[in-house]
mmCIF file of C-alpha atoms in Angstrom:
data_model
loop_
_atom_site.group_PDB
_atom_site.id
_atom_site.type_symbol
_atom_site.label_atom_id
_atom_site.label_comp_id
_atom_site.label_asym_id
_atom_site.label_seq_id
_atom_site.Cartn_x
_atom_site.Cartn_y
_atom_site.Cartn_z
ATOM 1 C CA UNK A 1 8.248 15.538 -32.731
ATOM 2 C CA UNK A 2 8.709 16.545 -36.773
ATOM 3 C CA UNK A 3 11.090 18.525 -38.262
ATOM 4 C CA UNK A 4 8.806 21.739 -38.645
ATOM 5 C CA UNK A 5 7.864 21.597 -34.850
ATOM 6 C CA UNK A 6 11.740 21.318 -33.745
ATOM 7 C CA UNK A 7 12.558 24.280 -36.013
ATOM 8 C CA UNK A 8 9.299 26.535 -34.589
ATOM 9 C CA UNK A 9 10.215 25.432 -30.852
ATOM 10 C CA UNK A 10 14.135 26.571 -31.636
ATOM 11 C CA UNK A 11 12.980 29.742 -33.304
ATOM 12 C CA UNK A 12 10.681 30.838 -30.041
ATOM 13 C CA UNK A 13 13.581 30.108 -28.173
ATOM 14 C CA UNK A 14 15.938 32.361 -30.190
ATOM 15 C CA UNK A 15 13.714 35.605 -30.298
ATOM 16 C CA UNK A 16 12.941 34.498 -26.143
ATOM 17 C CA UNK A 17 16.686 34.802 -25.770
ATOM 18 C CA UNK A 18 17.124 37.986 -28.083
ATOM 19 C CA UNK A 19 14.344 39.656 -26.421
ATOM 20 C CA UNK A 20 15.544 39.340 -22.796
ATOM 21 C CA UNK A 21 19.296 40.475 -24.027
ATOM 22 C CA UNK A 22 17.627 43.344 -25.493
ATOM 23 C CA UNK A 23 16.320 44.321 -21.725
ATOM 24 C CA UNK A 24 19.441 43.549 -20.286
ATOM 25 C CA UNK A 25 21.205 45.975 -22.681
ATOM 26 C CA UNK A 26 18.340 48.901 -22.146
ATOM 27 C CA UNK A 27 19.165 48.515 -18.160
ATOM 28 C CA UNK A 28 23.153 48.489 -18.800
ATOM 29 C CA UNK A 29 22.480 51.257 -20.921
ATOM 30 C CA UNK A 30 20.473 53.073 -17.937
ATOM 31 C CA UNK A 31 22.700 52.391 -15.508
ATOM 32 C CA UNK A 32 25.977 53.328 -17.752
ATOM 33 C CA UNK A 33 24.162 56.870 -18.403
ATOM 34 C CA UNK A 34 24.141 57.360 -14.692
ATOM 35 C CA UNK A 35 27.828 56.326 -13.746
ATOM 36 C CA UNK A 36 30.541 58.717 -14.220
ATOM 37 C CA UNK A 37 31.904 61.857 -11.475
ATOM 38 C CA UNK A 38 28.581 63.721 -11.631
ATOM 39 C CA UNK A 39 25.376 61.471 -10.672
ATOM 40 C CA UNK A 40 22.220 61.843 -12.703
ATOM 41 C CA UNK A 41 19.290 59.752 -11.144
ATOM 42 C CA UNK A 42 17.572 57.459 -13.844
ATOM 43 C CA UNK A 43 14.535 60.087 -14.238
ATOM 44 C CA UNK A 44 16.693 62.684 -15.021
ATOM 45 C CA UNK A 45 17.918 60.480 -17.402
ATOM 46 C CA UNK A 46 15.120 60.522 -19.127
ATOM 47 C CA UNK A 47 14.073 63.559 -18.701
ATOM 48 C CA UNK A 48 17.137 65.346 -20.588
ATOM 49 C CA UNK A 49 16.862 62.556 -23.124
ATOM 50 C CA UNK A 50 13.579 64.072 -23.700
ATOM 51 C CA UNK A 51 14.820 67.635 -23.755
ATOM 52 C CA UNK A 52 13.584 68.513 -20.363
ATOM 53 C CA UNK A 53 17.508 68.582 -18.125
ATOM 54 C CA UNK A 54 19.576 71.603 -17.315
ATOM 55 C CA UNK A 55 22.147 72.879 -20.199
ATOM 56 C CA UNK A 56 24.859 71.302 -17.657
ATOM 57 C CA UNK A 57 22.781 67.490 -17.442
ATOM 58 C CA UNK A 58 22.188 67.722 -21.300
ATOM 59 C CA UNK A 59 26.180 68.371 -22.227
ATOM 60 C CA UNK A 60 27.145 66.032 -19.505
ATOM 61 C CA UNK A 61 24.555 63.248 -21.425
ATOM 62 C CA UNK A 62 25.291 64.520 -24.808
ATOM 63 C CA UNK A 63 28.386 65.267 -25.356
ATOM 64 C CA UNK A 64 30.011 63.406 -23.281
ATOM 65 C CA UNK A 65 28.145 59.647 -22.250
ATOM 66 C CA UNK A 66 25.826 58.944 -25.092
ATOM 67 C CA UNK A 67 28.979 59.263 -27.609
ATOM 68 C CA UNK A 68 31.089 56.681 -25.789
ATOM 69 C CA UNK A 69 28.080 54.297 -24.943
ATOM 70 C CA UNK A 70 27.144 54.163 -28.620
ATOM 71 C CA UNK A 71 30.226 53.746 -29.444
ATOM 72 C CA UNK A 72 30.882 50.940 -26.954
ATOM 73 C CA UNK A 73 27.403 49.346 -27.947
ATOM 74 C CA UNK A 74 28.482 49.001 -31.725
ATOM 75 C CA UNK A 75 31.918 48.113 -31.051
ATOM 76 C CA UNK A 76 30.567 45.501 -28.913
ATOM 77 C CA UNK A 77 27.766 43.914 -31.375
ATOM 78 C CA UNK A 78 31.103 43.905 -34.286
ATOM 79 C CA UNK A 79 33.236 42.162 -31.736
ATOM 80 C CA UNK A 80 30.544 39.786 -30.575
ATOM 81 C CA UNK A 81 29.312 38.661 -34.253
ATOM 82 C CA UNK A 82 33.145 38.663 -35.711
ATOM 83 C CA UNK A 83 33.942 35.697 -33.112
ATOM 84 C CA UNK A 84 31.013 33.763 -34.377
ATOM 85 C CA UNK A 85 32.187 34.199 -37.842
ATOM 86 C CA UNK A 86 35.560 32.965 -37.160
ATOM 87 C CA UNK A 87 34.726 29.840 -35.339
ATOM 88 C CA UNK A 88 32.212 29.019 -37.801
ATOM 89 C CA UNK A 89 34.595 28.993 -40.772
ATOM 90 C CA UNK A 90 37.088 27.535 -39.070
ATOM 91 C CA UNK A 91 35.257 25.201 -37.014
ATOM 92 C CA UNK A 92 37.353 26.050 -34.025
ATOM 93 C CA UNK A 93 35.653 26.744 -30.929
ATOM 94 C CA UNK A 94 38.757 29.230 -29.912
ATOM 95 C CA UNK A 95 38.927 31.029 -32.420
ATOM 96 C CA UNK A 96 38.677 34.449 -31.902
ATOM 97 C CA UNK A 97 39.940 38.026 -33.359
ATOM 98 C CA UNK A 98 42.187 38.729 -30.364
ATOM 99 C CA UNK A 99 43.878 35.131 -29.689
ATOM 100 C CA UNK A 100 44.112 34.845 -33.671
ATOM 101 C CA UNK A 101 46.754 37.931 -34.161
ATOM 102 C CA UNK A 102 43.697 39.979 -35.935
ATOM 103 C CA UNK A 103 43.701 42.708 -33.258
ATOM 104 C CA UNK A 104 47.357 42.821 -33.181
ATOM 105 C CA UNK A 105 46.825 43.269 -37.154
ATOM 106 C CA UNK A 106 44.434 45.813 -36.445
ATOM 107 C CA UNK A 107 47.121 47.885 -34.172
ATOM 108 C CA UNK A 108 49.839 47.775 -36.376
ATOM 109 C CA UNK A 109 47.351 49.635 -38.519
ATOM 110 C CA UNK A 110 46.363 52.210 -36.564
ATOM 111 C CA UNK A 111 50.350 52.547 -35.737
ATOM 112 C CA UNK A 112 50.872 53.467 -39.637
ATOM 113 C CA UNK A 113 47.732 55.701 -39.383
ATOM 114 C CA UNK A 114 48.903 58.115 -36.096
ATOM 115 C CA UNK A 115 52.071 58.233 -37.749
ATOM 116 C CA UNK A 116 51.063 60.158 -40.716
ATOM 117 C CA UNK A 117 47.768 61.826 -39.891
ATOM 118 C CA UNK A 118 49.277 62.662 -36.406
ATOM 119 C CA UNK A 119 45.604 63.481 -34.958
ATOM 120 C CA UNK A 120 42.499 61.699 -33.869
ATOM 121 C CA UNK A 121 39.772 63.966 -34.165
ATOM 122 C CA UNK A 122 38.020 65.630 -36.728
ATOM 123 C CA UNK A 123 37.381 64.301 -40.550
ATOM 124 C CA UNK A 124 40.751 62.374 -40.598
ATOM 125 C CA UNK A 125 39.407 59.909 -38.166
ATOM 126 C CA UNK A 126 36.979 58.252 -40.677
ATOM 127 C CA UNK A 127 40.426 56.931 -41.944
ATOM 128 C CA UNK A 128 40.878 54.875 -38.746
ATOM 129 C CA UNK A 129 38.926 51.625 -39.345
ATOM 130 C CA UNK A 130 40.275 51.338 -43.279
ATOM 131 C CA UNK A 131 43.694 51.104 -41.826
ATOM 132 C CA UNK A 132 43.064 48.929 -39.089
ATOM 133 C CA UNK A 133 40.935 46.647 -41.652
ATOM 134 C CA UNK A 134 44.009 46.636 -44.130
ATOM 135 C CA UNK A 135 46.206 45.416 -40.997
ATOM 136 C CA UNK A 136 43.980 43.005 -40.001
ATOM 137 C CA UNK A 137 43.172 41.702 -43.034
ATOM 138 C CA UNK A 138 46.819 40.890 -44.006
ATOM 139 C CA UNK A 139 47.569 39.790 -41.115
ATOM 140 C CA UNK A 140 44.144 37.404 -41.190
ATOM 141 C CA UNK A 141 45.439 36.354 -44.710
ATOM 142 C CA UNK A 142 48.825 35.390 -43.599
ATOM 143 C CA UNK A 143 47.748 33.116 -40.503
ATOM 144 C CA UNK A 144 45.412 30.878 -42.254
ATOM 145 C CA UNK A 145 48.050 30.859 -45.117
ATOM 146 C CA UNK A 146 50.573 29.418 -42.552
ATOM 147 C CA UNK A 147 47.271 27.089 -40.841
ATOM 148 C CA UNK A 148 46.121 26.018 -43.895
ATOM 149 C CA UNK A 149 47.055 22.298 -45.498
ATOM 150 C CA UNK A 150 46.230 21.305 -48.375
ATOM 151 C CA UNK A 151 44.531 17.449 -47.544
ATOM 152 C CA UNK A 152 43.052 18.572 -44.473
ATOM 153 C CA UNK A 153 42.193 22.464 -44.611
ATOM 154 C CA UNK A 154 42.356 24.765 -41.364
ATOM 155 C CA UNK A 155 43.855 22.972 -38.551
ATOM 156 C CA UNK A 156 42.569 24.191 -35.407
ATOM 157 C CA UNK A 157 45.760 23.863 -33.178
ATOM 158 C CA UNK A 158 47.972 25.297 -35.880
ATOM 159 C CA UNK A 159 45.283 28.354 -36.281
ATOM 160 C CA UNK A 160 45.776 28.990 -32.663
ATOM 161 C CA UNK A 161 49.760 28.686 -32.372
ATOM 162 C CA UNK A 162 50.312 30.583 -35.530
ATOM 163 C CA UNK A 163 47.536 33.477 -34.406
ATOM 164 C CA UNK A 164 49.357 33.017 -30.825
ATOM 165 C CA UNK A 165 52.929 33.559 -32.788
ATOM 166 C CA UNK A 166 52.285 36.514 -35.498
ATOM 167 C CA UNK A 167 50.453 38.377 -33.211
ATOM 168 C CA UNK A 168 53.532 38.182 -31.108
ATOM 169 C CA UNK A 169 55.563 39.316 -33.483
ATOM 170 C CA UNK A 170 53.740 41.995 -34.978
ATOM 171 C CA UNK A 171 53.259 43.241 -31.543
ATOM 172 C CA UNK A 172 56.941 43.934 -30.870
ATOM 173 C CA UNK A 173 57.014 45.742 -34.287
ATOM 174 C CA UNK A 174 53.702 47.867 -32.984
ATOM 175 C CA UNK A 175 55.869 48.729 -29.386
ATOM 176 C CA UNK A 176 59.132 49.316 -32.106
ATOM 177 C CA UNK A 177 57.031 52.049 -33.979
ATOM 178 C CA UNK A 178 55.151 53.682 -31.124
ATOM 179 C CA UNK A 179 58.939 54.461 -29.725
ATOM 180 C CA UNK A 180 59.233 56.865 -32.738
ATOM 181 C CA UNK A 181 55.968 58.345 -31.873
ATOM 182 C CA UNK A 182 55.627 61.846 -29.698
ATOM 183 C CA UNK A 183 54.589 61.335 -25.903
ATOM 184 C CA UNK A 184 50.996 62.191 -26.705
ATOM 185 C CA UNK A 185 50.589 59.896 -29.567
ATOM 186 C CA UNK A 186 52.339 57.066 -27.924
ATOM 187 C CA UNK A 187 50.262 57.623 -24.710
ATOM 188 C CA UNK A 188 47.606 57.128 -26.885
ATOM 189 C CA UNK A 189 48.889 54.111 -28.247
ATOM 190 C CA UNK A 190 49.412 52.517 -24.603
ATOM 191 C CA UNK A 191 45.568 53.220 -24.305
ATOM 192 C CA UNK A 192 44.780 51.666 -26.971
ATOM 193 C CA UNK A 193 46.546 48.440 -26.518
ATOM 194 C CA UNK A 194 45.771 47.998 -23.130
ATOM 195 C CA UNK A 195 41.602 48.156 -24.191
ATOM 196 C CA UNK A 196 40.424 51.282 -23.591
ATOM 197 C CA UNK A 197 37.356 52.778 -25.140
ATOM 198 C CA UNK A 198 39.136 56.411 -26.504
ATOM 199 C CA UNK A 199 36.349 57.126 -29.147
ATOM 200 C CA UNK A 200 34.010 59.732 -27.269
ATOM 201 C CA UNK A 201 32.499 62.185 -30.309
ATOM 202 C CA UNK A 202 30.070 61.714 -32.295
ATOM 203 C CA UNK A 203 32.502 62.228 -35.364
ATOM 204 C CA UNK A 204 33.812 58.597 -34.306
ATOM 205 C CA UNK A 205 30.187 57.380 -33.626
ATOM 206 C CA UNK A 206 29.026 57.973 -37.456
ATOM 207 C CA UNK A 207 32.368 56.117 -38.232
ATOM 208 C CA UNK A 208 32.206 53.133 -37.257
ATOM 209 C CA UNK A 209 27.967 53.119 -37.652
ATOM 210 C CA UNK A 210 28.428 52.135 -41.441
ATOM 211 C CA UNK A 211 30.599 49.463 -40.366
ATOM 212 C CA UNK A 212 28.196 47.634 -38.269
ATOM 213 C CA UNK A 213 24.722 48.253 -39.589
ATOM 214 C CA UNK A 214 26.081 47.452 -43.165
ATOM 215 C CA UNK A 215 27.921 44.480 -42.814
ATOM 216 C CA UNK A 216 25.733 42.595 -39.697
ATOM 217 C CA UNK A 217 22.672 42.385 -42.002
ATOM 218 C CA UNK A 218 24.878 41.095 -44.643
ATOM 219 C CA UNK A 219 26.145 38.421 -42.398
ATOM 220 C CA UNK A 220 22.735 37.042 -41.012
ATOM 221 C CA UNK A 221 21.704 36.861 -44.706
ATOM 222 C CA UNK A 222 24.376 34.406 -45.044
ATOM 223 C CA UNK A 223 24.298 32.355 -42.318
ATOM 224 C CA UNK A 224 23.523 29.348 -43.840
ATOM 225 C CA UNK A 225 26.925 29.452 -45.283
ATOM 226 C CA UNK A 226 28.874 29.097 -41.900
ATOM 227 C CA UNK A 227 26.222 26.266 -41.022
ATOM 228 C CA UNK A 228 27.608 24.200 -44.107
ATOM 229 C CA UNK A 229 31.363 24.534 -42.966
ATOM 230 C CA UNK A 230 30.409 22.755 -39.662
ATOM 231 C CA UNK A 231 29.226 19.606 -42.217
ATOM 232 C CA UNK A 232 33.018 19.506 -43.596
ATOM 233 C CA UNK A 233 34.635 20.980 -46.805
ATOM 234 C CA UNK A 234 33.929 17.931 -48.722
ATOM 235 C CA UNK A 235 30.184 17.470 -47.518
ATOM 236 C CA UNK A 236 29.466 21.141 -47.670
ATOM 237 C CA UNK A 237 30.804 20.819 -51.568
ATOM 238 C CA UNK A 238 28.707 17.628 -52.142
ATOM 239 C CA UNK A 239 25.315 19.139 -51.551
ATOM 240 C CA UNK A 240 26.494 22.935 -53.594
ATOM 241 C CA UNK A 241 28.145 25.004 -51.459
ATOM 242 C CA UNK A 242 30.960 27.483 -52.701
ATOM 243 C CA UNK A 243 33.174 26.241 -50.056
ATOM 244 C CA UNK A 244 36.460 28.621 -50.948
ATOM 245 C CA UNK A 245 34.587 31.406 -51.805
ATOM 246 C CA UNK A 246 32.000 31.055 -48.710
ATOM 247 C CA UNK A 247 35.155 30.773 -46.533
ATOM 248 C CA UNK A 248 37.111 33.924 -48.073
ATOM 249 C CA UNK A 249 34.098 36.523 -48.058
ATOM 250 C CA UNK A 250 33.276 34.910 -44.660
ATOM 251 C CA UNK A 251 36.739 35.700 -43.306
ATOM 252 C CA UNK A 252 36.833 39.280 -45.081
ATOM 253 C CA UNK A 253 33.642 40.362 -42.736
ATOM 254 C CA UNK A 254 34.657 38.925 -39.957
ATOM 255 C CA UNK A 255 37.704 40.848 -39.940
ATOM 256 C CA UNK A 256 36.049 44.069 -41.215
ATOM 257 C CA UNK A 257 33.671 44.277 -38.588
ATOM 258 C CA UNK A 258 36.233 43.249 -36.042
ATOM 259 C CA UNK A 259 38.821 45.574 -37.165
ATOM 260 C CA UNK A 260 36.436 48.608 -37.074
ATOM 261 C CA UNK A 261 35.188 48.022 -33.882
ATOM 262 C CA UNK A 262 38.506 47.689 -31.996
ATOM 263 C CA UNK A 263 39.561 50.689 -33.720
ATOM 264 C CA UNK A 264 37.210 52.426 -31.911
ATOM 265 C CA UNK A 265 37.713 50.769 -28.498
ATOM 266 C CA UNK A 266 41.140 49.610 -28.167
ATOM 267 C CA UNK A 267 42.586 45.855 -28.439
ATOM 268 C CA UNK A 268 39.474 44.463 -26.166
ATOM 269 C CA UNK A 269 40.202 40.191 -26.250
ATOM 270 C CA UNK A 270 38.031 37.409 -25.108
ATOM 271 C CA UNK A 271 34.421 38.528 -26.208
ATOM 272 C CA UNK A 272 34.567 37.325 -29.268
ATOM 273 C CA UNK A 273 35.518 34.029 -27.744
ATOM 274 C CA UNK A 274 32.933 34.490 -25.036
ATOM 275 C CA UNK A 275 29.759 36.132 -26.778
ATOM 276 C CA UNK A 276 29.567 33.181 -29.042
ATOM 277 C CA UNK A 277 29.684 30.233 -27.272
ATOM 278 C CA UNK A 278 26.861 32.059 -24.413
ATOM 279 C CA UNK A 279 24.990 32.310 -27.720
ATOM 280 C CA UNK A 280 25.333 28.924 -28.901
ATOM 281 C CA UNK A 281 24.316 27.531 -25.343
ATOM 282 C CA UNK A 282 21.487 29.842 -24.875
ATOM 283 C CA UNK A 283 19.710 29.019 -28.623
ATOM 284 C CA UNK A 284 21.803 26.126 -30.354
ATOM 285 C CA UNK A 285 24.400 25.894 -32.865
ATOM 286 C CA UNK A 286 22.279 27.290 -36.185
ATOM 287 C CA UNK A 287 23.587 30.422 -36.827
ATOM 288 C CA UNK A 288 20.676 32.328 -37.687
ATOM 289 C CA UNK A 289 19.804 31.942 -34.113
ATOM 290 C CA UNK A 290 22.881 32.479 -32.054
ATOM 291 C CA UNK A 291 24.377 35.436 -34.278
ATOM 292 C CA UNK A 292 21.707 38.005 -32.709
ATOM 293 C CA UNK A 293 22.719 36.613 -29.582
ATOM 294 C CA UNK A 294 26.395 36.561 -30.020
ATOM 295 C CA UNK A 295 25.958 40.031 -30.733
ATOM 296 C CA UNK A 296 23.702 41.144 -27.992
ATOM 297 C CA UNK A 297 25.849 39.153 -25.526
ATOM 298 C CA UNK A 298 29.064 41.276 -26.733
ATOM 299 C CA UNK A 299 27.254 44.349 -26.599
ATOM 300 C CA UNK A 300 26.127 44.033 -22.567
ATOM 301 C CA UNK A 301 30.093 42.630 -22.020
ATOM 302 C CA UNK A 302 31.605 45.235 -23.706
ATOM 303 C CA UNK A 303 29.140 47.937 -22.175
ATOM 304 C CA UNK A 304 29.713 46.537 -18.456
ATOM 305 C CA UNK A 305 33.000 46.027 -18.465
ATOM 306 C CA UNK A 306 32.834 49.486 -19.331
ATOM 307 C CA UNK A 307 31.135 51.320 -17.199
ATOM 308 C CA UNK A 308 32.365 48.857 -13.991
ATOM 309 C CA UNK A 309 35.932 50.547 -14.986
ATOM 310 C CA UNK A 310 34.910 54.167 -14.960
ATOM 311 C CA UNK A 311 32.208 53.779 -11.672
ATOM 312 C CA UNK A 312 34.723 51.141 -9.315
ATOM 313 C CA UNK A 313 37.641 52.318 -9.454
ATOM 314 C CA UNK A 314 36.923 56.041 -9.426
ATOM 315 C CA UNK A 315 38.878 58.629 -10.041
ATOM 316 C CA UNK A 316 41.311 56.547 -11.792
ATOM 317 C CA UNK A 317 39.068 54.790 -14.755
ATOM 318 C CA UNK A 318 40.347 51.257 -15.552
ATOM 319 C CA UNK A 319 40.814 50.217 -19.513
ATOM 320 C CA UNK A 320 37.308 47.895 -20.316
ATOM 321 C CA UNK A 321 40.092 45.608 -21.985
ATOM 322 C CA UNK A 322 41.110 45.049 -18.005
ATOM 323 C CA UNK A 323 38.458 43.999 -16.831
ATOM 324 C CA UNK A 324 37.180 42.022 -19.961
ATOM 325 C CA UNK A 325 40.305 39.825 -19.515
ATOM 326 C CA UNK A 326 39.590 39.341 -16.137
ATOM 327 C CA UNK A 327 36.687 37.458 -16.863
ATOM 328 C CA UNK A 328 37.720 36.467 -20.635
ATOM 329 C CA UNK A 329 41.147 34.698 -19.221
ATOM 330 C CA UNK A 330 39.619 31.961 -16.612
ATOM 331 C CA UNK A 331 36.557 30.972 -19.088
ATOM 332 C CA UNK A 332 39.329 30.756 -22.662
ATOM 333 C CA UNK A 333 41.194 28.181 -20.088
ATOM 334 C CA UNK A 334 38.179 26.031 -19.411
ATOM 335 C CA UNK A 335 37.627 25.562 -23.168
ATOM 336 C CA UNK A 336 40.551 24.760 -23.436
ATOM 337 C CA UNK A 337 40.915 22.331 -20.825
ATOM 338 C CA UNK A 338 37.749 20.986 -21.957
ATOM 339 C CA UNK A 339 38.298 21.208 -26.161
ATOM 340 C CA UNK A 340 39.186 18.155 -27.843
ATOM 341 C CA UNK A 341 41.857 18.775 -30.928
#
């Protein structure tokens, strides 16, 4: 079999895979519309999708579902397609934003943020994923500062004990300042860290939109560049690559799209460890293939895990981050177990 056939018979694959994720997320997305204290049967659904439900079905789907499932759906695809990113560049299977310190970046940010704006709603809220980026991102900076050696570039142990150990740190700085905060805004803050999707308006839904639709194109477009950093720093420099630069603007999205998403959502772990390597095992290791999946695979965790803690465990909802972790913890230990450093 040639080259050209291989490449066709991975491609069919790919949009095989996409497609079917795309029906899974329309049915999560069905069934998530229908789960919450008041029922709506799927054809009433659709109906007051369509304009046809009661004033009471259409504020219930409206103004109060649709928001959050957007919301989680987004957050979801960022989270999903951020891991990808950070395991291609640094060609650590482990990596991820949460187990890397970037979330714990991201909520020292949004600490600085609720202690000057003091509210969540309204206009001021479109501040929320520029100061989680900026924590993030110096956070991100400083890790693979401290993982970085000169001869032999990112080392992937050292990437995970340093992530492992800032985010640590910066953690007990983010419970430090939240002490200073007043009981609503710290309640908030327990919320948030323990991975629960707070973002229900659509104020918060055309905030982190930009976000994703802007920088996910951007990212497929470059794809190729994370496939040359699995070839090496010095191979990926022998046939042109930008290695450096690749790696920096890389690193930048990855954390901008993560950042933004968990902003949204609270400090959900695992899926961008997760998503990916589903992805990689569903269409192979190009990226141009597995990074729609990645993302579609994030989006149907996220949205699950979801609505599984607000239908379950009714009346008292359960934090998506919960029951993300429940299934993220188990599956990071196999690849561990089974990872070779």
């Amino acid at each position: 079999m040639d080259l050209h056939s291989v490449q066709m018979k991975r491609a069919r694959r790919a949009w095989l895979v996409s497609l079917l994720l795309i029906v899974v997320s329309v049915l999560v997305v069905l069934v998530s519309l229908n789960t919450g204290t008041i029922r709506l049967s799927p054809l009433r659904v659709l109906s007051t999708l369509f304009g046809s439900g009661s004033r009471q079905e259409q504020l219930i789907l409206f103004d109060y579902r649709l928001p959050r499932i957007l919301i989680t759906m987004l957050a979801g695809i960022g989270i999903g397609i951020a891991g990808a990113i950070l395991q291609g560049t640094s060609r650590n299977s482990l990596a991820d934003p949460g187990i890397l310190g970037i979330h714990a970046g991201a909520g020292l940010g949004l600490i600085v943020y609720v202690s000057f704006f003091r509210t969540l709603e309204g206009s001021s809220s479109i501040w929320i994923p520029i100061f989680t980026f900026v924590g993030g991102t110096l956070t991100a900076l400083f890790i693979f500062t401290l993982a970085y050696d000169r001869r032999r570039g990112l080392l992937p142990i050292r990437l995970i004990l340093v992530g492992i150990a800032v985010a640590a740190g910066i953690s007990a700085l983010t419970l430090l300042l939240s002490l200073r905060l007043n009981e609503d805004t710290y309640s908030f803050t327990a919320t948030w860290l323990a991975g629960s999707v707070w973002a229900r308006d659509w104020i918060h839904v055309w905030t982190l939109f930009p976000w994703i639709v802007l920088i996910v194109p951007w990212v497929y477009y470059r794809s190729s560049r994370l496939d040359l950093f699995a070839l090496g720093d010095e191979l990926a420099l022998g046939v042109g690559g930008h290695v450096s630069r690749s790696r920096i603007e890389m690193l930048l999205l990855a954390v901008a799209l993560s950042c933004a998403s968990v902003a949204m959502v609270g400090s959900i772990g695992f899926i961008g460890l997760v998503a990916p390597h589903i992805a990689r095992r569903l269409t192979g290791a190009q990226h141009k293939y597995f990074l729609p999946a990645a993302g579609l695979i994030g989006l149907v965790i996220l949205l699950t895990a979801d609505t599984i803690g607000r239908s379950i465990f009714q009346p008292n909802a359960v934090p998506a981050g919960v029951v993300v972790s429940a299934i993220g913890g188990p599956y990071f230990l196999y690849l561990l177990f089974r990872s070779k450093f």
